[in-house]
Structures are given as C-alpha cells and as structure tokens.
CSV table of C-alpha atoms in Angstrom, one decimal:
chain,number,residue,atom,x,y,z
A,1,MET,CA,-104.9,96.1,-54.2
A,2,ILE,CA,-101.2,96.9,-54.4
A,3,SER,CA,-99.0,94.5,-52.5
A,4,ALA,CA,-96.6,95.8,-49.8
A,5,PHE,CA,-93.8,94.1,-51.7
A,6,ASP,CA,-94.6,96.2,-54.8
A,7,LEU,CA,-94.9,99.4,-52.8
A,8,PHE,CA,-91.8,98.8,-50.6
A,9,LYS,CA,-88.9,98.1,-53.0
A,10,ILE,CA,-85.3,97.7,-51.9
A,11,GLY,CA,-83.1,99.7,-54.4
A,12,ILE,CA,-80.7,102.6,-54.6
A,13,GLY,CA,-80.9,106.3,-54.5
A,14,PRO,CA,-81.6,109.0,-55.3
A,15,SER,CA,-85.0,108.6,-56.9
A,16,SER,CA,-87.5,105.8,-57.3
A,17,SER,CA,-89.1,107.5,-60.4
A,18,HIS,CA,-85.8,108.7,-61.9
A,19,THR,CA,-83.4,106.0,-60.8
A,20,VAL,CA,-85.1,102.8,-59.8
A,21,GLY,CA,-87.8,102.9,-62.5
A,22,PRO,CA,-85.4,103.7,-65.4
A,23,MET,CA,-83.0,101.0,-64.2
A,24,VAL,CA,-85.9,98.5,-64.2
A,25,ALA,CA,-87.1,99.6,-67.6
A,26,ALA,CA,-83.5,99.3,-69.1
A,27,LEU,CA,-83.0,95.9,-67.5
A,28,ASP,CA,-86.3,94.7,-69.0
A,29,PHE,CA,-85.2,96.0,-72.5
A,30,ARG,CA,-81.9,94.3,-72.1
A,31,GLU,CA,-83.6,90.9,-71.3
A,32,ARG,CA,-86.0,91.4,-74.2
A,33,THR,CA,-83.3,92.1,-76.8
A,34,ARG,CA,-80.1,90.5,-75.6
A,35,ARG,CA,-80.4,87.4,-77.9
A,36,ARG,CA,-81.9,89.3,-80.8
A,37,PRO,CA,-80.0,88.3,-84.0
A,38,GLY,CA,-78.0,91.2,-85.5
A,39,LEU,CA,-78.2,93.4,-82.4
A,40,ALA,CA,-75.3,95.8,-82.6
A,41,ARG,CA,-76.3,99.0,-80.7
A,42,ILE,CA,-78.8,100.2,-78.1
A,43,ARG,CA,-80.1,103.7,-77.9
A,44,ALA,CA,-82.4,105.3,-75.4
A,45,GLU,CA,-84.3,108.6,-75.2
A,46,ILE,CA,-85.8,110.2,-72.1
A,47,PHE,CA,-88.6,112.8,-72.0
A,48,GLY,CA,-90.3,115.3,-69.8
A,49,SER,CA,-89.3,115.3,-66.1
A,50,LEU,CA,-86.8,112.5,-66.7
A,51,ALA,CA,-84.9,114.8,-69.1
A,52,TRP,CA,-85.2,118.0,-67.1
A,53,THR,CA,-83.9,116.6,-63.8
A,54,GLY,CA,-82.4,113.3,-65.0
A,55,ARG,CA,-78.8,114.2,-64.6
A,56,GLY,CA,-79.3,115.4,-61.0
A,57,HIS,CA,-81.3,112.2,-60.2
A,58,GLY,CA,-78.8,109.9,-61.9
A,59,THR,CA,-81.2,108.7,-64.6
A,60,ASP,CA,-78.4,108.4,-67.1
A,61,VAL,CA,-76.4,106.2,-64.8
A,62,ALA,CA,-79.4,104.1,-63.9
A,63,ILE,CA,-80.2,103.4,-67.5
A,64,LEU,CA,-76.7,102.3,-68.2
A,65,LEU,CA,-76.6,100.1,-65.1
A,66,GLY,CA,-79.9,98.4,-66.2
A,67,LEU,CA,-78.6,97.9,-69.7
A,68,LEU,CA,-75.5,96.3,-68.1
A,69,GLY,CA,-77.8,93.8,-66.4
A,70,HIS,CA,-78.0,95.2,-62.9
A,71,SER,CA,-81.2,95.4,-60.8
A,72,PRO,CA,-82.0,98.1,-58.2
A,73,ALA,CA,-82.2,95.5,-55.4
A,74,GLY,CA,-79.2,93.5,-56.4
A,75,ILE,CA,-76.6,96.1,-57.3
A,76,ASP,CA,-73.7,97.0,-55.0
A,77,PRO,CA,-73.9,100.8,-54.6
A,78,ASP,CA,-70.2,100.9,-53.8
A,79,ARG,CA,-69.3,99.5,-57.2
A,80,VAL,CA,-71.5,101.8,-59.4
A,81,ASP,CA,-68.6,104.1,-60.3
A,82,GLU,CA,-66.5,101.1,-61.3
A,83,TYR,CA,-69.3,99.8,-63.6
A,84,VAL,CA,-69.9,103.2,-65.2
A,85,ALA,CA,-66.2,103.8,-65.8
A,86,GLU,CA,-65.7,100.4,-67.5
A,87,ALA,CA,-68.7,101.0,-69.8
A,88,LYS,CA,-67.5,104.5,-70.7
A,89,ARG,CA,-64.0,103.1,-71.4
A,90,THR,CA,-65.2,100.3,-73.8
A,91,GLY,CA,-68.4,101.9,-75.2
A,92,ARG,CA,-70.1,98.6,-74.9
A,93,LEU,CA,-72.6,96.9,-72.6
A,94,GLY,CA,-70.3,94.2,-71.2
A,95,LEU,CA,-67.8,91.9,-72.9
A,96,GLY,CA,-69.2,91.1,-76.4
A,97,GLY,CA,-72.3,93.1,-75.7
A,98,PRO,CA,-73.9,95.7,-78.0
A,99,ALA,CA,-72.5,99.2,-78.3
A,100,PHE,CA,-73.8,102.0,-76.0
A,101,ALA,CA,-72.0,105.3,-75.6
A,102,LEU,CA,-73.5,107.1,-72.7
A,103,GLU,CA,-72.9,110.6,-74.1
A,104,SER,CA,-74.3,109.9,-77.5
A,105,ASP,CA,-76.7,106.9,-77.3
A,106,LEU,CA,-78.7,108.4,-74.4
A,107,VAL,CA,-80.7,111.4,-75.6
A,108,PHE,CA,-82.2,113.9,-73.2
A,109,ASN,CA,-85.3,115.3,-75.0
A,110,PHE,CA,-86.2,118.6,-73.3
A,111,THR,CA,-88.9,119.6,-75.7
A,112,GLU,CA,-91.3,116.6,-76.0
A,113,VAL,CA,-93.5,115.0,-73.4
A,114,LEU,CA,-95.0,111.6,-74.2
A,115,PRO,CA,-98.8,111.2,-73.7
A,116,VAL,CA,-99.1,108.8,-70.9
A,117,HIS,CA,-96.9,110.3,-68.2
A,118,THR,CA,-94.2,113.0,-68.0
A,119,ASN,CA,-91.5,110.4,-67.1
A,120,GLY,CA,-91.3,108.8,-70.5
A,121,MET,CA,-88.6,106.6,-72.0
A,122,ARG,CA,-88.0,105.0,-75.4
A,123,PHE,CA,-85.5,102.2,-76.0
A,124,ARG,CA,-84.3,101.1,-79.5
A,125,ALA,CA,-82.3,98.1,-80.6
A,126,LEU,CA,-80.4,98.6,-83.8
A,127,ASP,CA,-78.4,96.3,-86.2
A,128,GLY,CA,-75.0,97.2,-87.6
A,129,GLN,CA,-76.5,99.3,-90.5
A,130,GLY,CA,-78.6,101.3,-88.1
A,131,THR,CA,-81.9,99.5,-88.8
A,132,VAL,CA,-84.3,99.5,-85.9
A,133,LEU,CA,-84.9,95.9,-84.7
A,134,ASP,CA,-87.1,96.7,-81.7
A,135,THR,CA,-88.6,99.7,-80.0
A,136,VAL,CA,-90.2,100.0,-76.5
A,137,THR,CA,-91.8,103.0,-75.0
A,138,CYS,CA,-92.5,103.0,-71.3
A,139,TYR,CA,-93.0,105.2,-68.3
A,140,SER,CA,-91.7,105.5,-64.8
A,141,ILE,CA,-94.8,106.5,-62.8
A,142,GLY,CA,-93.3,106.8,-59.3
A,143,GLY,CA,-92.3,104.4,-56.6
A,144,GLY,CA,-90.2,102.3,-59.0
A,145,PHE,CA,-93.3,101.2,-61.0
A,146,VAL,CA,-92.9,101.0,-64.7
A,147,VAL,CA,-95.8,100.8,-67.2
A,148,GLY,CA,-95.8,100.2,-71.0
A,149,GLU,CA,-98.0,102.0,-73.4
A,150,GLU,CA,-100.6,99.3,-73.1
A,151,GLU,CA,-99.5,96.9,-70.4
A,152,VAL,CA,-99.0,97.7,-66.7
A,153,ARG,CA,-96.0,95.8,-65.5
A,154,GLU,CA,-96.7,95.6,-61.7
A,155,GLY,CA,-96.8,91.8,-61.5
A,156,GLU,CA,-99.2,89.1,-62.5
A,157,ALA,CA,-103.0,89.5,-62.0
A,158,VAL,CA,-104.0,88.1,-58.6
A,159,THR,CA,-107.5,87.5,-57.2
A,160,PHE,CA,-107.6,88.9,-53.7
A,161,PRO,CA,-110.0,87.5,-51.1
A,162,LEU,CA,-110.8,90.9,-49.5
A,163,PRO,CA,-110.6,93.5,-52.3
A,164,TYR,CA,-111.2,97.2,-51.7
A,165,ALA,CA,-111.2,100.2,-54.0
A,166,SER,CA,-111.4,103.0,-51.5
A,167,ALA,CA,-110.8,103.8,-47.8
A,168,ALA,CA,-114.6,103.5,-47.3
A,169,ASP,CA,-114.5,100.0,-48.8
A,170,LEU,CA,-111.6,99.1,-46.6
A,171,LEU,CA,-113.4,100.3,-43.4
A,172,ALA,CA,-116.6,98.5,-44.5
A,173,THR,CA,-114.6,95.3,-45.0
A,174,CYS,CA,-113.1,95.6,-41.6
A,175,LEU,CA,-116.5,96.2,-40.1
A,176,ARG,CA,-118.0,93.2,-42.0
A,177,THR,CA,-115.2,90.7,-41.2
A,178,GLY,CA,-114.1,91.9,-37.8
A,179,PHE,CA,-110.6,92.1,-39.3
A,180,SER,CA,-108.1,95.0,-38.6
A,181,ILE,CA,-106.6,96.8,-41.5
A,182,ALA,CA,-103.4,94.9,-41.1
A,183,GLN,CA,-105.3,91.6,-41.1
A,184,VAL,CA,-107.1,92.6,-44.3
A,185,GLN,CA,-103.9,93.5,-46.0
A,186,ARG,CA,-102.3,90.3,-44.8
A,187,ALA,CA,-105.2,88.2,-46.1
A,188,ASN,CA,-104.7,89.8,-49.5
A,189,GLU,CA,-101.0,89.3,-49.5
A,190,GLY,CA,-101.7,85.7,-48.7
A,191,ALA,CA,-103.2,85.3,-52.2
A,192,SER,CA,-99.7,85.0,-53.6
A,193,ARG,CA,-97.5,84.3,-50.6
A,194,SER,CA,-97.4,82.0,-47.6
A,195,ARG,CA,-97.6,83.5,-44.1
A,196,GLU,CA,-93.9,82.6,-43.6
A,197,ALA,CA,-93.0,84.4,-46.9
A,198,ILE,CA,-95.0,87.4,-45.9
A,199,ASP,CA,-93.3,87.6,-42.5
A,200,GLU,CA,-89.8,87.1,-44.0
A,201,GLY,CA,-90.4,89.7,-46.7
A,202,LEU,CA,-91.7,92.3,-44.2
A,203,ASP,CA,-88.8,91.7,-41.9
A,204,SER,CA,-86.4,92.1,-44.8
A,205,ILE,CA,-88.0,95.5,-45.6
A,206,ARG,CA,-87.8,96.5,-42.0
A,207,ASP,CA,-84.1,95.4,-41.7
A,208,ALA,CA,-83.2,97.3,-44.9
A,209,MET,CA,-84.8,100.4,-43.6
A,210,PHE,CA,-83.0,100.2,-40.3
A,211,SER,CA,-79.7,99.4,-42.0
A,212,CYS,CA,-80.1,102.5,-44.1
A,213,ILE,CA,-80.6,104.6,-41.0
A,214,ASP,CA,-77.6,103.0,-39.2
A,215,ARG,CA,-75.3,103.5,-42.2
A,216,GLY,CA,-76.5,107.1,-42.5
A,217,LEU,CA,-75.6,107.7,-38.9
A,218,ARG,CA,-71.9,106.8,-39.6
A,219,GLN,CA,-71.2,108.8,-42.8
A,220,THR,CA,-69.7,112.2,-43.1
A,221,GLY,CA,-68.7,114.7,-45.8
A,222,GLU,CA,-70.5,116.4,-48.7
A,223,LEU,CA,-73.2,114.9,-50.8
A,224,PRO,CA,-72.4,114.5,-54.5
A,225,GLY,CA,-73.8,116.9,-57.1
A,226,GLY,CA,-72.2,120.2,-56.5
A,227,LEU,CA,-74.6,121.9,-54.1
A,228,LYS,CA,-72.0,121.3,-51.3
A,229,VAL,CA,-74.7,119.9,-48.9
A,230,ARG,CA,-73.0,118.5,-45.9
A,231,ARG,CA,-74.2,115.4,-44.1
A,232,ARG,CA,-75.6,116.2,-40.7
A,233,ALA,CA,-77.0,113.0,-39.3
A,234,LYS,CA,-73.8,111.7,-37.7
A,235,LYS,CA,-73.1,115.0,-35.9
A,236,LEU,CA,-76.7,115.2,-34.7
A,237,PHE,CA,-76.6,111.6,-33.5
A,238,GLU,CA,-73.4,112.3,-31.5
A,239,ASP,CA,-74.9,115.4,-29.9
A,240,LEU,CA,-78.1,113.5,-28.9
A,241,GLU,CA,-76.1,110.6,-27.6
A,242,ALA,CA,-73.9,113.0,-25.5
A,243,ASN,CA,-77.0,114.4,-23.9
A,244,ARG,CA,-78.4,111.1,-22.7
A,245,HIS,CA,-76.8,111.4,-19.3
A,246,LEU,CA,-78.3,114.9,-18.6
A,247,ASN,CA,-81.0,115.1,-16.0
A,248,ALA,CA,-82.8,118.0,-17.7
A,249,ARG,CA,-83.5,117.5,-21.3
A,250,PRO,CA,-86.2,119.3,-23.4
A,251,ALA,CA,-89.3,117.3,-24.1
A,252,HIS,CA,-89.1,118.2,-27.8
A,253,GLU,CA,-85.8,116.3,-28.1
A,254,ILE,CA,-87.8,113.4,-29.3
A,255,MET,CA,-88.5,115.4,-32.4
A,256,ASP,CA,-84.8,115.6,-33.0
A,257,TRP,CA,-84.5,111.8,-32.9
A,258,ILE,CA,-87.3,111.4,-35.4
A,259,SER,CA,-85.7,114.1,-37.6
A,260,LEU,CA,-82.3,112.3,-37.2
A,261,PHE,CA,-83.7,109.0,-38.5
A,262,ALA,CA,-85.2,110.6,-41.5
A,263,LEU,CA,-82.1,112.7,-42.3
A,264,ALA,CA,-79.9,109.6,-42.1
A,265,VAL,CA,-82.0,107.8,-44.7
A,266,ASN,CA,-82.3,110.7,-47.1
A,267,GLU,CA,-78.7,111.6,-46.9
A,268,GLU,CA,-78.0,108.0,-47.9
A,269,ASN,CA,-80.5,108.3,-50.7
A,270,ALA,CA,-78.9,111.5,-52.0
A,271,ALA,CA,-75.6,109.7,-52.0
A,272,GLY,CA,-76.9,106.8,-54.1
A,273,GLY,CA,-77.0,104.3,-51.2
A,274,ARG,CA,-79.3,101.4,-50.6
A,275,VAL,CA,-82.8,102.6,-49.5
A,276,VAL,CA,-86.4,101.3,-49.6
A,277,THR,CA,-89.0,103.1,-51.7
A,278,ALA,CA,-91.6,104.1,-49.1
A,279,PRO,CA,-93.5,104.8,-51.3
A,280,THR,CA,-90.8,106.7,-53.3
A,281,ASN,CA,-87.1,107.4,-52.8
A,282,GLY,CA,-87.6,111.1,-52.4
A,283,ALA,CA,-89.8,110.4,-49.4
A,284,ALA,CA,-87.9,107.3,-48.3
A,285,GLY,CA,-87.0,108.6,-44.8
A,286,ILE,CA,-90.5,109.1,-43.3
A,287,VAL,CA,-91.8,105.5,-42.9
A,288,PRO,CA,-88.4,104.2,-41.6
A,289,ALA,CA,-88.0,107.2,-39.2
A,290,VAL,CA,-91.5,106.6,-37.6
A,291,LEU,CA,-91.0,102.9,-37.5
A,292,ARG,CA,-87.6,103.3,-35.8
A,293,TYR,CA,-89.2,105.8,-33.4
A,294,ALA,CA,-91.8,103.2,-32.6
A,295,ARG,CA,-89.1,100.6,-31.9
A,296,ASP,CA,-86.8,102.7,-29.9
A,297,PHE,CA,-89.2,104.9,-27.9
A,298,CYS,CA,-92.7,103.5,-27.9
A,299,PRO,CA,-94.0,100.8,-25.5
A,300,GLY,CA,-95.2,97.5,-26.7
A,301,TRP,CA,-92.8,97.0,-29.7
A,302,SER,CA,-92.4,93.5,-31.1
A,303,ASP,CA,-91.5,92.2,-34.5
A,304,GLU,CA,-95.2,91.4,-35.2
A,305,ARG,CA,-96.3,94.9,-34.3
A,306,GLY,CA,-93.6,96.1,-36.8
A,307,ARG,CA,-95.1,93.9,-39.5
A,308,GLU,CA,-98.6,95.3,-38.7
A,309,PHE,CA,-97.1,98.8,-39.1
A,310,LEU,CA,-95.8,98.0,-42.6
A,311,LEU,CA,-99.0,96.2,-43.6
A,312,VAL,CA,-101.2,99.2,-42.6
A,313,ALA,CA,-98.8,101.6,-44.3
A,314,ALA,CA,-98.9,99.6,-47.5
A,315,ALA,CA,-102.7,99.5,-47.4
A,316,ILE,CA,-102.8,103.3,-47.2
A,317,GLY,CA,-100.1,103.8,-49.8
A,318,GLY,CA,-101.8,101.5,-52.2
A,319,LEU,CA,-105.0,103.5,-51.9
A,320,ILE,CA,-103.2,106.7,-52.6
A,321,LYS,CA,-101.4,105.3,-55.6
A,322,SER,CA,-104.4,103.7,-57.1
A,323,ARG,CA,-106.8,106.7,-56.5
A,324,ALA,CA,-104.4,109.6,-57.1
A,325,SER,CA,-100.6,109.3,-57.4
A,326,ILE,CA,-97.3,108.9,-55.5
A,327,SER,CA,-95.3,110.6,-58.3
A,328,GLY,CA,-93.8,114.0,-57.7
A,329,ALA,CA,-93.6,114.5,-61.5
A,330,GLU,CA,-97.3,114.0,-61.7
A,331,VAL,CA,-98.8,115.7,-58.6
A,332,GLY,CA,-95.9,117.4,-56.8
A,333,CYS,CA,-94.3,116.5,-53.5
A,334,GLN,CA,-97.7,116.2,-51.8
A,335,GLY,CA,-97.8,112.8,-53.6
A,336,GLU,CA,-94.5,111.7,-52.2
A,337,VAL,CA,-93.9,113.2,-48.8
A,338,GLY,CA,-97.7,113.6,-48.2
A,339,SER,CA,-98.3,110.0,-49.0
A,340,ALA,CA,-95.4,108.8,-46.9
A,341,ALA,CA,-96.6,110.8,-43.9
A,342,ALA,CA,-100.1,109.3,-44.3
A,343,MET,CA,-98.7,105.8,-44.5
A,344,ALA,CA,-96.4,106.4,-41.5
A,345,ALA,CA,-99.2,108.0,-39.4
A,346,ALA,CA,-101.6,105.1,-40.1
A,347,GLY,CA,-98.9,102.5,-39.3
A,348,LEU,CA,-98.0,104.2,-36.0
A,349,ALA,CA,-101.6,104.6,-35.0
A,350,ALA,CA,-102.1,100.8,-35.7
A,351,LEU,CA,-99.0,99.9,-33.8
A,352,LEU,CA,-100.2,101.9,-30.8
A,353,GLY,CA,-103.5,100.1,-30.7
A,354,GLY,CA,-105.7,102.5,-32.7
A,355,SER,CA,-109.1,101.5,-34.0
A,356,THR,CA,-109.7,101.3,-37.8
A,357,LEU,CA,-111.4,104.7,-37.6
A,358,GLN,CA,-108.5,106.2,-35.7
A,359,ILE,CA,-106.0,104.7,-38.2
A,360,GLU,CA,-108.0,106.1,-41.2
A,361,ASN,CA,-108.2,109.5,-39.4
A,362,ALA,CA,-104.4,109.5,-38.8
A,363,ALA,CA,-103.7,109.0,-42.5
A,364,GLU,CA,-106.3,111.7,-43.4
A,365,ILE,CA,-104.7,114.3,-41.1
A,366,ALA,CA,-101.2,113.7,-42.4
A,367,MET,CA,-102.3,113.8,-46.0
A,368,GLU,CA,-104.5,116.8,-45.5
A,369,HIS,CA,-101.7,118.9,-44.2
A,370,HIS,CA,-99.4,118.2,-47.1
A,371,LEU,CA,-101.9,119.3,-49.8
A,372,GLY,CA,-100.3,121.6,-52.3
A,373,MET,CA,-96.7,120.8,-51.6
A,374,THR,CA,-94.6,121.4,-54.7
A,375,CYS,CA,-91.6,119.4,-56.0
A,376,ASP,CA,-88.9,121.9,-56.8
A,377,PRO,CA,-85.5,120.3,-56.1
A,378,ILE,CA,-82.6,122.7,-56.5
A,379,GLY,CA,-80.3,121.6,-59.3
A,380,GLY,CA,-82.5,118.5,-60.0
A,381,LEU,CA,-80.8,116.9,-57.0
A,382,VAL,CA,-82.8,115.1,-54.3
A,383,GLN,CA,-81.2,117.2,-51.5
A,384,ILE,CA,-82.8,120.6,-51.1
A,385,PRO,CA,-85.5,120.8,-49.9
A,386,CYS,CA,-86.0,117.0,-50.0
A,387,ILE,CA,-83.8,115.9,-47.1
A,388,GLU,CA,-85.2,118.2,-44.5
A,389,ARG,CA,-88.7,117.8,-45.9
A,390,ASN,CA,-88.6,114.1,-44.8
A,391,ALA,CA,-87.7,115.2,-41.3
A,392,PHE,CA,-90.8,117.4,-41.2
A,393,GLY,CA,-93.0,114.8,-42.8
A,394,ALA,CA,-91.9,112.2,-40.2
A,395,ASN,CA,-92.7,114.5,-37.3
A,396,LYS,CA,-96.0,115.5,-38.8
A,397,ALA,CA,-96.9,111.8,-39.2
A,398,VAL,CA,-96.3,111.3,-35.4
A,399,VAL,CA,-98.4,114.4,-34.7
A,400,ALA,CA,-101.2,113.1,-36.9
A,401,ALA,CA,-101.2,109.7,-35.3
A,402,SER,CA,-101.2,111.3,-31.8
A,403,LEU,CA,-104.2,113.6,-32.7
A,404,ALA,CA,-106.1,110.7,-34.1
A,405,LEU,CA,-105.5,108.5,-31.1
A,406,ARG,CA,-106.7,111.3,-28.8
A,407,GLY,CA,-110.0,111.3,-30.6
A,408,ASP,CA,-112.7,108.6,-31.1
A,409,GLY,CA,-112.1,108.3,-34.9
A,410,ILE,CA,-115.1,110.4,-35.9
A,411,HIS,CA,-114.0,113.2,-38.1
A,412,ARG,CA,-115.4,115.5,-40.8
A,413,VAL,CA,-113.0,114.9,-43.7
A,414,SER,CA,-112.6,111.4,-45.0
A,415,LEU,CA,-109.4,109.9,-46.3
A,416,ASP,CA,-111.0,109.3,-49.7
A,417,GLU,CA,-112.0,113.0,-49.9
A,418,VAL,CA,-108.5,114.2,-49.1
A,419,ILE,CA,-106.9,111.7,-51.6
A,420,GLU,CA,-109.2,113.0,-54.3
A,421,THR,CA,-108.3,116.6,-53.3
A,422,MET,CA,-104.7,115.7,-53.6
A,423,ARG,CA,-105.3,114.3,-57.1
A,424,GLN,CA,-107.2,117.4,-58.2
A,425,THR,CA,-104.6,119.7,-56.7
A,426,GLY,CA,-101.8,117.9,-58.6
A,427,HIS,CA,-103.8,118.1,-61.8
A,428,ASP,CA,-104.2,121.9,-61.4
A,429,MET,CA,-100.5,122.4,-60.3
A,430,GLN,CA,-98.3,124.1,-62.9
A,431,ALA,CA,-95.8,121.7,-64.5
A,432,LYS,CA,-92.9,123.8,-63.3
A,433,TYR,CA,-93.7,122.7,-59.7
A,434,LYS,CA,-93.7,119.0,-60.5
A,435,GLU,CA,-90.1,117.7,-60.5
A,436,THR,CA,-88.9,119.7,-63.4
A,437,SER,CA,-86.6,122.2,-61.5
A,438,LEU,CA,-88.2,124.9,-63.5
A,439,GLY,CA,-89.9,126.7,-60.6
A,440,GLY,CA,-89.9,127.4,-56.9
A,441,LEU,CA,-86.7,127.0,-54.9
A,442,ALA,CA,-85.0,125.5,-58.0
A,443,VAL,CA,-85.0,128.9,-59.7
A,444,ASN,CA,-84.9,131.2,-56.7
A,445,VAL,CA,-81.9,129.7,-55.0
A,446,ALA,CA,-78.5,129.5,-56.9
A,447,ALA,CA,-77.5,125.9,-57.6
A,448,CYS,CA,-73.8,126.7,-57.3
C-alpha cells in the first residue's frame, strides 16, 4: 500500500517527475557526500525524457536547488531566482561548498536511456584532481518518487493491518471487515501515524491545495517559458463572480467553476508555484478542483468528509501506481491526468455517500475514458495542452462520479482491468508520445 502522504507531496512546479523528483535526488546526493573528505566538485547527468524536456520542466534548476540543500516542500518559490543567480555567480554550492557550474557540470544526455526508467539521473562527486569519489544512479519515476538501481526510496517498510494488492482485494477487504475504502486506507495509515497525525496531515494537504487555487485566482500575466501563454483563471473568476447576481444562469456554469479551479492550480504549477502532487504535478489541478467543487457546491461538506475524499483518492492512486504507472514519461498522460481523474471521481463518489462498488465504478469510468492519452507538451513546458487538460479531467471526474452514483455499482469492466489496459497501452505507446516533446502537438504546433 502507498501512503496518502507519499502520493500527495507538497512541492513546487512545474513537474513532479522532472522537478520534484530530481530535486529530491540531488538533495539526497548532497547529504550523502557533503562531508566526504576531498570533495571538490559535483557533476550530474540526466538521460532520456529528463534530458529531452528537462529545460522546459526546470530540471536543471531543480537539481541545482537540491544540491544547494533545498527540499521541494521547504523551498520558498519566490526566492528560486535569487538562489540560482547566486549559484551561477559563484560557481559553488554555497559558501565553502564544492564547485558546480550549472552550464558545464550538468550534462543533458540526449542519446542514452538508462535501463530502469527513462527519467534517469547520475550524480558524481569528484576531488580536486578529478578522481571520482562517489557515484549514484537513480530514477524519477513520477509523482516525486525516486528509486535507486537496487533500492526503492519510498520510506521504510511498514506492515499494514489491511493490505491489498488490487481493487478486487480492496473490495473484498471492505466486504469482509465492513469497512469503507476510506476506513481501510485510514487503518493502514495508522500503522505509522496516530489518528491525530493523519488528520493533521490530510488537512495540511487540503489547505495547500486550496491555497494554490486561491493564489492562482489572483495572478495575471504571461507564464514563463516563451510560449506567451496568458493566465486565464483570474479573469474567468471575475466573470463568474460578476454573474452571481443574475437570475438566469446556464446550468453548465458549474463546469466553468470546476474548470476554473483546475486552471488556477495548473497555471501556478507552470509558473513554478507551490502545488501538491496529485498524483503528479502535470495533473495537480484535478483532485483539488473536484475537492473544492465538493466544498463550495455540494451538500454535506465537512472537514471529515474532505479527509475521506483524500483517503479514497489515495487508495485509488496507490493501486494505479503499484499496478501500472502514474508517470507520463512511462505511459503517457493517461497515467497522469487519467489517474488523477480516477482518484478524484472515487473521492467525490465517497464524499457523496457512494457504496464501495459505486466508488470503484467511478474510478473505473474516469480511467477508462482517458486510455491512450499521450503526453506531448509543446516546448517541453507543462502548459499546452497540460493546463486545459486538467480542466477537462476534473469535469470528467465529476461526470464519472455522477454516473456511478446513478447506478447500483454493478458494471462490466472492473477497475483492475482498466488499470491493466492502461499499463499495456503505455507499454505499446511510441516513446515520442511519452513526455519527450518529439511527437504530437509538440511537433505540429510552433513553440515560438
């Protein structure tokens, strides 16, 4: 089982696999080598998708920040430019630290793909004569998770009281124990945290999601990167607020609110703001948008129902990650937006009182109707089509939950079957459609 606190990580944009993961890996290497006798210089090399779209995703900056000692959750996004400028000016990793020249000590390897995953990284520590003191090869596998060649660094091993390896197992556990999906997930979270710590952690995740929405609603201007993409959330918010007094408003206006919440998050993500991986940064707007919709527009909201939403979403996201992938570089955007939509649909169905079968059905519907979605960001930036794609994913999640709740939970295609289909589809998908910017919109639309 994957914990909600591993799946939902507070960090910065624009990408969990290309920004958060590399920053975590670089910080790990810094801590591993910082007291190494004779350390004079650090060099890094990135491979595959990290190399092809790394500049657009801020991978170079993320690695520098990690080597400087910053973590995704702790860094102040407003000071990133300051940190980078100082490191470039001195060519060192802090006062008295080893040398690291961003332009020469970070190599973008466009020709080699390492064997474990396309998002490969290699860090080297050298002495003053250029002798290698230490080498680490690791991989950013999506959602901010980092794995080594032999060791998965996702936290210490924990024995869970109600383990499950599939959706079928999860449903059987619910039937056997009488627990809801949220209660099963909470029981497993309790193996390593107190109830108070679980509630506090979930509330922090919710607050970070809503703060990201609120900040996105206040910002204007163009997003960085050169595509000249203008922020739209603030103007859309003002238009919707201006219409509140009207007696006649179209019923589909609610879709605009859901889209607005998602746009606000993903515009913040594209600008390098603070977001929550849900389960990735590229799909970070979907779960917050649906959760905010539930708070602002659905009856029966409470803090506890919001926690249930996140616990159920985490259970579904964990299944998808463990049985397939949440990495766009591995399976395309079906693994990012599709997974997020499934998580949000299940969370909403649970919050609205759905049965375990209806919740599983909601996740299945949402995942099924994202199958085959490619990851082809223009210019390697998490902007087009990523920002609007989150708005669509959020609305599709609400539709999936509504359809499931209108039924009795009995359906022909299971969640396990659609997850396996997603995995196989991702395996069959050409590499140019998996976060390389070598196909699709990325080559058919001018990036300038």
